[in-house]
Short mmCIF file of C-alpha atoms in Angstrom, two decimals:
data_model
loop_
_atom_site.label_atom_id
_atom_site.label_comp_id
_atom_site.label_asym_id
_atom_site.label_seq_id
_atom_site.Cartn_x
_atom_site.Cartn_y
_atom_site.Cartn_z
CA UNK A 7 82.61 16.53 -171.33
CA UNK A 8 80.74 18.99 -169.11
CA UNK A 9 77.93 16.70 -169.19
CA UNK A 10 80.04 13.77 -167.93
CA UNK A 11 81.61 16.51 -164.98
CA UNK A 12 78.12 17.10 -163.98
CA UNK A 13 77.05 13.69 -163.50
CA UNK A 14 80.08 13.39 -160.96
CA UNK A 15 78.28 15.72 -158.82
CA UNK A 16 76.18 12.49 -157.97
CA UNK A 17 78.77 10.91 -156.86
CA UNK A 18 79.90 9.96 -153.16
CA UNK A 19 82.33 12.29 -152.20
CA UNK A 20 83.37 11.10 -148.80
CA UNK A 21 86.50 10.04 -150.23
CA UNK A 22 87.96 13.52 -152.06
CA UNK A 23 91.11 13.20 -150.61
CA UNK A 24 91.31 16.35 -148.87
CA UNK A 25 90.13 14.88 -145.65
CA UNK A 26 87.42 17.17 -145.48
CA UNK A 27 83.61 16.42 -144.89
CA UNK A 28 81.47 16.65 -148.13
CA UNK A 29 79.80 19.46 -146.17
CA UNK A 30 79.44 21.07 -143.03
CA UNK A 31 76.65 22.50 -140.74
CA UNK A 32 77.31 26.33 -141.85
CA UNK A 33 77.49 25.02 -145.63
CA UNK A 34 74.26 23.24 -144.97
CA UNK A 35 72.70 26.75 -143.47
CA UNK A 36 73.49 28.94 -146.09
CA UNK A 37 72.02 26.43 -148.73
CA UNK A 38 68.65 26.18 -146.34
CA UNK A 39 69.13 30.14 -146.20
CA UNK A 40 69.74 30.22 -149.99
CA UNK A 41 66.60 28.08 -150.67
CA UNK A 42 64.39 30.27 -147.98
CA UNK A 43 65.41 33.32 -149.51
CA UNK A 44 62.40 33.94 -151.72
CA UNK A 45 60.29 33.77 -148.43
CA UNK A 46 61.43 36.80 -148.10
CA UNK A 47 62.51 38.75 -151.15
CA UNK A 48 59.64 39.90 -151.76
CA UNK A 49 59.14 41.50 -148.34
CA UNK A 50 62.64 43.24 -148.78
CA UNK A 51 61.68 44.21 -152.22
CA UNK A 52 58.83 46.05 -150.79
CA UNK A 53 60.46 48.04 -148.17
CA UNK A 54 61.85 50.27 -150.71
CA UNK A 55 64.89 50.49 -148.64
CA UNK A 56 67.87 52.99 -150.32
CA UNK A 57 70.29 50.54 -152.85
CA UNK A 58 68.22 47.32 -151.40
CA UNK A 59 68.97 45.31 -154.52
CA UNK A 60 72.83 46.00 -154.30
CA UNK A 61 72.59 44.57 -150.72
CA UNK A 62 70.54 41.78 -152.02
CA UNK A 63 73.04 40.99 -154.79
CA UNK A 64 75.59 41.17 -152.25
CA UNK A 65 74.52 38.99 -149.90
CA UNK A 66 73.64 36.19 -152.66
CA UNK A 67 77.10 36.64 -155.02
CA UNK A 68 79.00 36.25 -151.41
CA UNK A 69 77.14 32.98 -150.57
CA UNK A 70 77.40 31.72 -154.08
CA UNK A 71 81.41 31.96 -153.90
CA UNK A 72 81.80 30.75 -150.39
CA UNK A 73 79.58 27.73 -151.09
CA UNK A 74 81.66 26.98 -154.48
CA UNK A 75 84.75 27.42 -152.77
CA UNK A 76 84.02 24.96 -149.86
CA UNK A 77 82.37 22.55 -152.10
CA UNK A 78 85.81 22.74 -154.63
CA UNK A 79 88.29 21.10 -151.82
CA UNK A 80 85.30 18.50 -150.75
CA UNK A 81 85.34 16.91 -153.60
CA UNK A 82 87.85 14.84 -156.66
CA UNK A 83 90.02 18.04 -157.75
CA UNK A 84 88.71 19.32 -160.96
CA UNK A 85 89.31 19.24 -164.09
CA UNK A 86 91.70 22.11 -165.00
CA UNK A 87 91.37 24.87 -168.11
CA UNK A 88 94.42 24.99 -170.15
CA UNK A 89 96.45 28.34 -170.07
CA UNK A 90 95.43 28.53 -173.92
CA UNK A 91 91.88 28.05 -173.27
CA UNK A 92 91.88 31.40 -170.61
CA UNK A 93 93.28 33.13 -173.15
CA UNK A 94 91.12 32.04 -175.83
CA UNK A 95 87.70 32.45 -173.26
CA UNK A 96 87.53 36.52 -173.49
CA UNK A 97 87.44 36.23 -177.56
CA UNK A 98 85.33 33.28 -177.85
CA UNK A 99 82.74 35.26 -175.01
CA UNK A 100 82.94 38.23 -177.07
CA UNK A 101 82.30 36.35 -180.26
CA UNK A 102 78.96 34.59 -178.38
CA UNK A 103 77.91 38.03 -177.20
CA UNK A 104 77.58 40.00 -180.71
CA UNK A 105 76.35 36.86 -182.54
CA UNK A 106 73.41 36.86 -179.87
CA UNK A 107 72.95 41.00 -180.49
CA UNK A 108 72.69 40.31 -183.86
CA UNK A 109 70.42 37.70 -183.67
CA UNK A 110 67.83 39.60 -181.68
CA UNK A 111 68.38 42.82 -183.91
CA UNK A 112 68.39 41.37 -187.58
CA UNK A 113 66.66 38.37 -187.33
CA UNK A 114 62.73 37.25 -186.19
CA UNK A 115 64.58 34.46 -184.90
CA UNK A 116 62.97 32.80 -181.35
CA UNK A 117 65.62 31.44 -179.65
CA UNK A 118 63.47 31.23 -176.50
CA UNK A 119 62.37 27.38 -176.78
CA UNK A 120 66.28 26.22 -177.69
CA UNK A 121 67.62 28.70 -174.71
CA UNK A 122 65.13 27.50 -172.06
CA UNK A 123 65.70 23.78 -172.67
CA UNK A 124 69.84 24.59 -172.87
CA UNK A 125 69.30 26.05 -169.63
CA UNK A 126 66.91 24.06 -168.16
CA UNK A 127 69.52 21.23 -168.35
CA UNK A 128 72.11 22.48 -166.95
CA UNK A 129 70.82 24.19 -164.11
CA UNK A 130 68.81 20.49 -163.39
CA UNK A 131 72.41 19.40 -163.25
CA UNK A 132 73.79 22.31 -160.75
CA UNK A 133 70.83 22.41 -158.76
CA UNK A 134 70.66 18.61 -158.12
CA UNK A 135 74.30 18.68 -157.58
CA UNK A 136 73.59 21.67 -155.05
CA UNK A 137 71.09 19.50 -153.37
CA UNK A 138 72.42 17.03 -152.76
CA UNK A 139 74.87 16.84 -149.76
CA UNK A 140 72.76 18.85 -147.82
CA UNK A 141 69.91 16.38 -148.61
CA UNK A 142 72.70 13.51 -147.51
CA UNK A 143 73.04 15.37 -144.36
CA UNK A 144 69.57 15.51 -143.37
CA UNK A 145 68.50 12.10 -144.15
CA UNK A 146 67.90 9.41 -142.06
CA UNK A 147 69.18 6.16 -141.23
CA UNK A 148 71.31 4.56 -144.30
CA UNK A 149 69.22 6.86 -146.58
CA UNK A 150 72.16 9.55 -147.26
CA UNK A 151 74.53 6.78 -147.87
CA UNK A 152 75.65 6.45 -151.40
CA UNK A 153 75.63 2.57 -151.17
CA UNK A 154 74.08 2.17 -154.82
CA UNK A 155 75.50 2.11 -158.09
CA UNK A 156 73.99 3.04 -161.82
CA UNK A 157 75.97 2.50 -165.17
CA UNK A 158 75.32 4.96 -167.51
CA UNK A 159 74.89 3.43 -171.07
CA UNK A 160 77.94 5.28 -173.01
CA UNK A 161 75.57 6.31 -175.82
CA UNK A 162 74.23 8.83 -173.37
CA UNK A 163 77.01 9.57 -171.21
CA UNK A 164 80.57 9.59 -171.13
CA UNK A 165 83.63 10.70 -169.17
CA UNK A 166 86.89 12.84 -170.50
CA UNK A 167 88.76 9.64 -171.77
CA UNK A 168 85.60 8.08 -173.60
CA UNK A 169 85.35 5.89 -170.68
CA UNK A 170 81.18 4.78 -169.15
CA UNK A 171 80.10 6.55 -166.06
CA UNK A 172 79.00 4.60 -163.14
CA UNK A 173 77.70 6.74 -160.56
CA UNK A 174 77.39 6.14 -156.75
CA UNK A 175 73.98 7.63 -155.37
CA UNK A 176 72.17 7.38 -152.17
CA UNK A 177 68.22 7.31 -151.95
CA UNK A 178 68.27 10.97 -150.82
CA UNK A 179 69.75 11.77 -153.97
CA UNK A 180 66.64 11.22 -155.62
CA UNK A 181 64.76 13.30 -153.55
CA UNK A 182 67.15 16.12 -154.20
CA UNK A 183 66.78 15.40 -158.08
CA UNK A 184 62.70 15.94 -157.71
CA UNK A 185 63.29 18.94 -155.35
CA UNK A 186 65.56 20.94 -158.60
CA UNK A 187 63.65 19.21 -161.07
CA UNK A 188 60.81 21.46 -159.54
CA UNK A 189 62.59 24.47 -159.09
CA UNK A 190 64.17 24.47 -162.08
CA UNK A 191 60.64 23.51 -163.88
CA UNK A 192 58.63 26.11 -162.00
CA UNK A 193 61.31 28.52 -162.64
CA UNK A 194 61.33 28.41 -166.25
CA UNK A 195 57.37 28.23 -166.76
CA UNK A 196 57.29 31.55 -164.27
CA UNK A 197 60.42 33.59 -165.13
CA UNK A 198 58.90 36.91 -163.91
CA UNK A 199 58.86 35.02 -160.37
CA UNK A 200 62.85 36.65 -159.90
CA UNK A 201 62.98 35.82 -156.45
CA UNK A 202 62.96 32.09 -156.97
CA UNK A 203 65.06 32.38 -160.49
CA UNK A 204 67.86 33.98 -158.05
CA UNK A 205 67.71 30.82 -156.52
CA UNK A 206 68.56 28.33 -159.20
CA UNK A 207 71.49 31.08 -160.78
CA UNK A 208 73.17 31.16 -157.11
CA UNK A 209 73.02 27.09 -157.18
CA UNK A 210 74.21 27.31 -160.65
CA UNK A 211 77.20 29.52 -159.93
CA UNK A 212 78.45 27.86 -156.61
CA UNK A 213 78.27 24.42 -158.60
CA UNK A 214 80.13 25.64 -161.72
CA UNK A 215 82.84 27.74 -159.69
CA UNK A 216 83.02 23.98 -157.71
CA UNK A 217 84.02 21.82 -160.98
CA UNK A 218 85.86 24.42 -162.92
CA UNK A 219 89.62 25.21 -161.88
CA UNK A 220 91.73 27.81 -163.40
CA UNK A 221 94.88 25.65 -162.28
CA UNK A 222 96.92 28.44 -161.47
CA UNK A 223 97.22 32.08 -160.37
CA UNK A 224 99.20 33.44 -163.60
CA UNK A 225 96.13 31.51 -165.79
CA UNK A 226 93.21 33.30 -163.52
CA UNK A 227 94.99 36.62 -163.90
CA UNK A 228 94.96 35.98 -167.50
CA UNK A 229 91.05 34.86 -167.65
CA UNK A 230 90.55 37.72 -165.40
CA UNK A 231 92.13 40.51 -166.99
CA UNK A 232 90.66 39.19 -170.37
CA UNK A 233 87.48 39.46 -169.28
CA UNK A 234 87.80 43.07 -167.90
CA UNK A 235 88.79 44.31 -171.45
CA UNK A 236 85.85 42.70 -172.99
CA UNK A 237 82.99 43.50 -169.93
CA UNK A 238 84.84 47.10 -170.20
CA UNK A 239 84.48 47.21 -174.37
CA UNK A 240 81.00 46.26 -174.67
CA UNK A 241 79.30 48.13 -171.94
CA UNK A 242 82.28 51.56 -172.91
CA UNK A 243 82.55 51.12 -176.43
CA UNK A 244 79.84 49.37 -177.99
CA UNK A 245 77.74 52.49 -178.15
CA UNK A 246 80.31 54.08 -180.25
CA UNK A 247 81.38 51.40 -182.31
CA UNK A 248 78.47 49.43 -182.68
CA UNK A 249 75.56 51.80 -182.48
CA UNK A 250 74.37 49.98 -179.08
CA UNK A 251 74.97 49.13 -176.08
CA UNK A 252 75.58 45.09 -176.96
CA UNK A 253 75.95 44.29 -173.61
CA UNK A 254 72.95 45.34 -171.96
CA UNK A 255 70.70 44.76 -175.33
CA UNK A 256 71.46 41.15 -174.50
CA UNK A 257 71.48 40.95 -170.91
CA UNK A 258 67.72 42.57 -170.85
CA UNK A 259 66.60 40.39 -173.85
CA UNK A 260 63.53 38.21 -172.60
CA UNK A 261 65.11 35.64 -174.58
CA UNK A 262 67.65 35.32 -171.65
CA UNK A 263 65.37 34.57 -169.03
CA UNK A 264 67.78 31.95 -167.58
CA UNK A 265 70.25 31.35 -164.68
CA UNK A 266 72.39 33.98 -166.34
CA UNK A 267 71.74 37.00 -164.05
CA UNK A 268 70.39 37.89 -160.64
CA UNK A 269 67.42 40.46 -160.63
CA UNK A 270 65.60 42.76 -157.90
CA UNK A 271 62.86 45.03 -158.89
CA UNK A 272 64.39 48.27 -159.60
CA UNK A 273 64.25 51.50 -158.17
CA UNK A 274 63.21 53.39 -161.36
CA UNK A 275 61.17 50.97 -163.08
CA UNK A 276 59.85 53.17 -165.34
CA UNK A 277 63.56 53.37 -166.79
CA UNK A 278 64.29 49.54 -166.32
CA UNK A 279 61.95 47.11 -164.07
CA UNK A 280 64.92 44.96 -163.12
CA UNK A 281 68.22 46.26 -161.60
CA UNK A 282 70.59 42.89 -163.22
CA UNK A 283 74.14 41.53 -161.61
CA UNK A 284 75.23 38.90 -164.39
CA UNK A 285 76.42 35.89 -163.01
CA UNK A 286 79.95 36.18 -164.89
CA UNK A 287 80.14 38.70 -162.28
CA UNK A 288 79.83 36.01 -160.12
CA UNK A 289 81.31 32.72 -161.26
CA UNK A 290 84.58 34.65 -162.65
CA UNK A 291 86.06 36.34 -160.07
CA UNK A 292 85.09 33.79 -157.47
CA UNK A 293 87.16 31.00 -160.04
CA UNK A 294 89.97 33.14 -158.49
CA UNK A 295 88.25 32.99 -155.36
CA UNK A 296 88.20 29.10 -155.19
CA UNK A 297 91.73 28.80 -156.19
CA UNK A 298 92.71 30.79 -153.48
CA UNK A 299 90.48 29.01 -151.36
CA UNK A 300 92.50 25.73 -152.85
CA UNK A 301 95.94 27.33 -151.71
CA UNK A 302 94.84 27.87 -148.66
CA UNK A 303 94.16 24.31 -147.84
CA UNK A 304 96.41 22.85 -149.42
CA UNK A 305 99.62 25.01 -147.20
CA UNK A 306 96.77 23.59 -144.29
CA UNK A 307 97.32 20.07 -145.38
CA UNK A 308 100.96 20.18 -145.52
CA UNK A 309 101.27 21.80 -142.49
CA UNK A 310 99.46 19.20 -140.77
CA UNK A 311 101.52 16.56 -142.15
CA UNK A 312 104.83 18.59 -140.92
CA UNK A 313 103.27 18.47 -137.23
CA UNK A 314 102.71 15.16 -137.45
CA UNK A 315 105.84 14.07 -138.80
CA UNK A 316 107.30 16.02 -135.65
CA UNK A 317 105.27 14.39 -133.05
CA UNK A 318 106.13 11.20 -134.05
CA UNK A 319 109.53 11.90 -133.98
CA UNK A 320 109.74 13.22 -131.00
CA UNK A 321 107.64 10.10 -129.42
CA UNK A 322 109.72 7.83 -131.04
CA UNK A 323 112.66 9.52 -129.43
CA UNK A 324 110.97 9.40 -126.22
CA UNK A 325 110.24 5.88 -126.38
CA UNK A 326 113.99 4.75 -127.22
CA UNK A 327 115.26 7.17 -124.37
CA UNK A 328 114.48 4.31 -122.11
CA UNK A 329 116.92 1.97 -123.61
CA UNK A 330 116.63 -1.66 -124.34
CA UNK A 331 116.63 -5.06 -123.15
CA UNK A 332 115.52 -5.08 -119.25
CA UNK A 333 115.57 -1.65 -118.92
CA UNK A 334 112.62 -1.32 -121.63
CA UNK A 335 111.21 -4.40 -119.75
CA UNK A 336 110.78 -2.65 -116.41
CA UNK A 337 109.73 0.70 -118.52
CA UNK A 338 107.27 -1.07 -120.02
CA UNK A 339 106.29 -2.81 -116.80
CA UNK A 340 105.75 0.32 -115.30
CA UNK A 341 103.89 2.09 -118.19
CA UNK A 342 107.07 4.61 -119.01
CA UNK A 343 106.27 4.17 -122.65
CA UNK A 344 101.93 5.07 -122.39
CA UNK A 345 103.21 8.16 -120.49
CA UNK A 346 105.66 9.09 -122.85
CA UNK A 347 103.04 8.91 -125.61
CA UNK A 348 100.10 10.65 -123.52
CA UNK A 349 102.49 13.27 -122.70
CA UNK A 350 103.04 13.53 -126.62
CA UNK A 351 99.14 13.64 -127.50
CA UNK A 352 98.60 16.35 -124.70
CA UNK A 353 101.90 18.32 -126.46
CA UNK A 354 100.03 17.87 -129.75
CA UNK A 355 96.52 18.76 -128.83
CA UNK A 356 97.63 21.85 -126.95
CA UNK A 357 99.45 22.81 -130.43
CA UNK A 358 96.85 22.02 -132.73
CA UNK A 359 94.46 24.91 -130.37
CA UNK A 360 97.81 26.75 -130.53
CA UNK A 361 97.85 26.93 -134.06
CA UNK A 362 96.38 30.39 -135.55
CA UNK A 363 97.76 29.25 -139.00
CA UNK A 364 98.66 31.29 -141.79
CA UNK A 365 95.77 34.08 -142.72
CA UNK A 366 93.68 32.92 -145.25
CA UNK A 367 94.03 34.02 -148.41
CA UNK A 368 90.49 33.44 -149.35
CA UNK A 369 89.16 35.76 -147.08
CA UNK A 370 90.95 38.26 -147.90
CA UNK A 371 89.61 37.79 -151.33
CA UNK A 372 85.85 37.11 -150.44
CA UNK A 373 86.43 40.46 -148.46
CA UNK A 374 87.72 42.44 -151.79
CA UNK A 375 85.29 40.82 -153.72
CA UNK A 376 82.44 42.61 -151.65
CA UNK A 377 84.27 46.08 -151.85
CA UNK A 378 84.82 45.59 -155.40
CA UNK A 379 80.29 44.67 -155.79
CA UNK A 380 80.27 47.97 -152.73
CA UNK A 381 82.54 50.26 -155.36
CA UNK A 382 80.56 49.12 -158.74
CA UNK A 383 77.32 50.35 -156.83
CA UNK A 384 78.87 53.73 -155.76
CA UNK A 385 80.00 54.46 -159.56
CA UNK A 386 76.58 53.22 -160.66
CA UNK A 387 74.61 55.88 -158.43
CA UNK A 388 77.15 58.65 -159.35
CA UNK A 389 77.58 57.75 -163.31
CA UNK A 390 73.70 56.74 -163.62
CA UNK A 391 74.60 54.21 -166.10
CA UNK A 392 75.20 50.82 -166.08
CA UNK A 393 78.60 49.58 -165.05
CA UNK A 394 81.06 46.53 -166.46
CA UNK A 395 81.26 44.96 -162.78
CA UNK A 396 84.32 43.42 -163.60
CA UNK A 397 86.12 46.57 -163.93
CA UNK A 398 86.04 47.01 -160.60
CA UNK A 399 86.19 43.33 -159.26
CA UNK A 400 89.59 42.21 -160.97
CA UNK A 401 91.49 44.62 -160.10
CA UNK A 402 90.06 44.40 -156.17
CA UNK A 403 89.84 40.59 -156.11
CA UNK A 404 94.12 40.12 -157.61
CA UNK A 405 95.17 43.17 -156.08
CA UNK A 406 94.29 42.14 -152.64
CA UNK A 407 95.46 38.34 -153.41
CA UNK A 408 99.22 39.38 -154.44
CA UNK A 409 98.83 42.58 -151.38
CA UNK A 410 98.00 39.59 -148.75
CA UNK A 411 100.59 37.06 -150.33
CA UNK A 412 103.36 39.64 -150.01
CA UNK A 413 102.32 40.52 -146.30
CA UNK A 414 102.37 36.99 -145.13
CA UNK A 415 105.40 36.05 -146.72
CA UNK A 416 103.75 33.79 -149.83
CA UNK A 417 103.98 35.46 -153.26
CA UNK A 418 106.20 32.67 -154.21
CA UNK A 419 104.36 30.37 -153.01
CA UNK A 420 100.69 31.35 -154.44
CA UNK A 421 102.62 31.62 -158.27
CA UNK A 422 104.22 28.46 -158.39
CA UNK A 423 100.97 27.03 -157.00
CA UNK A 424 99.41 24.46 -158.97
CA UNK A 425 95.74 22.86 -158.76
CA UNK A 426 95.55 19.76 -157.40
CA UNK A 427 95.03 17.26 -160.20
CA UNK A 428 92.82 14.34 -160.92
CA UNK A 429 94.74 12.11 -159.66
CA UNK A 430 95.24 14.09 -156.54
CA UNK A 431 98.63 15.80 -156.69
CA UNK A 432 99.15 18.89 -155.32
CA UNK A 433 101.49 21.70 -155.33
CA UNK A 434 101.90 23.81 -151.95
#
């Protein structure tokens, strides 16, 4: 099943019935930016400069969850987790983590071959997916258009029902496929090359956080808080409990050298070369982030449609005010009715640059989110020891969601919200 969601990625999302572009200019920049960004790394990395890699990790983590935000409302809603399955995630992540510990403590096992094909997969998938509006955007003449059409055989492919996949692709597509295909392949055969492996985890994380919906607040607050407990018991307790710290015996493995972390040379590298921000620490609060993001737009949409409801009221109350029969004749005649409809397009642009809108929830979360990553830092220098990130990010990323809501007059609102659906229903 996440196969089959993948290989929608592919697919031509001009029609995602949010009446958004696929993708925009600044989402196009931040992905060239994104992509650049081991041009440079290495100079920054150099410079030595006082918490550089927290600033780094910053200003990647940021991008990843704006990018997967704007790319969730561009594109067929997705598929929804069931309130069961949030609650089951923490347990069943838990349950993953201290099978892998005890693996690499108890066992000569190599999972290195299995793990780097697992992973090579699915960030071919996310990158390509990444790649390819922007690559749509660039190219010319009929070559972004996703005029052609492939049918997967089912044996190799199918959807959630069982159903074949036929996928929609334009010849740029393929270019974006070599482009990750590279990356991705380079990546793997050169894993101490961080700087570039940063790379494929953001496109990784902004592509999952795209195709993955938490449906609604209540069920991200449960995922959330779930996940604090256990990033909180096995960085905290598993010393005491276990003997080890589970958490960080994993996360440094070499085994893991995969798009599960970002890295940046550290600043005592004789007591760890790598300073690491997982990318759970990504992807899960900025789930939150993207449902916020799909809140936001959707009270957008059905504002819109309110406004435009009005206006053609009113013009259809300006046309009859001229009456019928000759008197429309002679109104007609003398162009009453255009005027009465310019003067209601002039009424309606002049709102529309009126319009400030509600503030956005989203950016008040995005904005949290970076004080929560700015607060995990500050307890890091002070404590000296690693830190469970999303201690600090839950409780900044919901607190500031309900704090905003309850400002602007929307707690309601934000927890009856439901996720759109697949077939494109929507609660606002």
């Amino acid at each position: 099943r996440s196969a089959a969601r993948c290989g929608t990625l592919l697919k031509a999302r001009e029609d995602n019935g949010s009446g958004l572009p696929p993708s925009t200019p600044a989402m196009n920049g931040l992905y060239s930016a994104v992509l650049a960004s081991p041009l440079a790394a290495g100079a920054y990395a150099d410079l030595a400069l006082p918490l550089g890699g927290q600033f780094y990790f910053l200003a990647l983590s940021c991008a990843a969850v704006y990018l997967g935000a704007e790319r969730s409302v561009r594109q067929p809603p997705p598929r929804s987790l069931s309130f069961e399955q949030t609650l089951a995630a923490p347990l069943l992540a838990s349950a993953s983590l201290f099978g892998f510990y005890l693996v690499l403590q108890y066992t000569d096992l190599d999972l290195r071959a299995f793990l780097r094909a697992y992973f090579g997969l699915v960030a071919l998938a996310c990158v390509s997916g990444a790649l390819t509006e922007p690559a749509r955007s660039l190219a010319p003449g009929d070559l972004g258009e996703p005029d052609r059409v492939v049918d997967l055989p089912r044996w190799l492919l199918k959807d959630g029902e069982g159903e074949q996949v036929s996928l929609e692709y334009a010849p740029s597509d393929l270019g974006a496929l070599a482009l990750a295909l590279a990356l991705v392949a380079y990546s793997s055969a050169h894993p101490s090359d961080w700087a570039l492996a940063n790379v494929v985890t953001v496109s990784v994380a902004a592509e999952l956080m795209s195709v993955i919906s938490l449906g609604s607040f209540g069920a991200s607050a449960a995922l959330l808080g779930g996940l604090l407990i256990y990033d909180a018991f096995w960085v905290y307790a598993s010393p005491a409990v276990v003997g080890a710290n589970v958490m960080v015996t994993v996360a440094t493995s070499e085994q893991f050298n995969g798009p599960t972390k970002l890295l940046f040379p550290s600043a005592h590298p004789e007591v760890m070369p790598f300073s690491i921000l997982g990318a759970g620490d990504v992807v899960v609060p900025g789930l939150l982030l993207c449902l916020l993001r799909r809140f936001d737009q959707s009270r957008e949409n059905a504002a819109r449609a309110r406004r435009e409801e009005e206006r053609r009221a009113r013009a259809a109350g300006r046309k009859g005010a001229g009456g019928g029969g000759r008197l429309a004749g002679i109104a007609a005649a003398f162009g009453w009715g255009r005027e009465a409809e310019a003067e209601v397009e002039a009424e309606a642009e002049n709102e529309d640059e009126g319009e400030g809108g509600e503030p956005s929830l989203f950016a008040a979360g995005l904005a949290a989110y970076a004080a929560g990553e700015v607060i995990t830092v500050l307890v890091n220098v002070t404590t000296g020891a690693p830190q469970p990130a999303l201690v600090f990010l839950v409780p900044c990323c919901l607190g500031t969601a309900l704090a905003a809501a309850a400002v602007s007059g929307r707690t309601d609102a934000l927890l009856s919200y439901r996720d759109p659906t697949e077939s494109g229903d929507v609660s606002a």
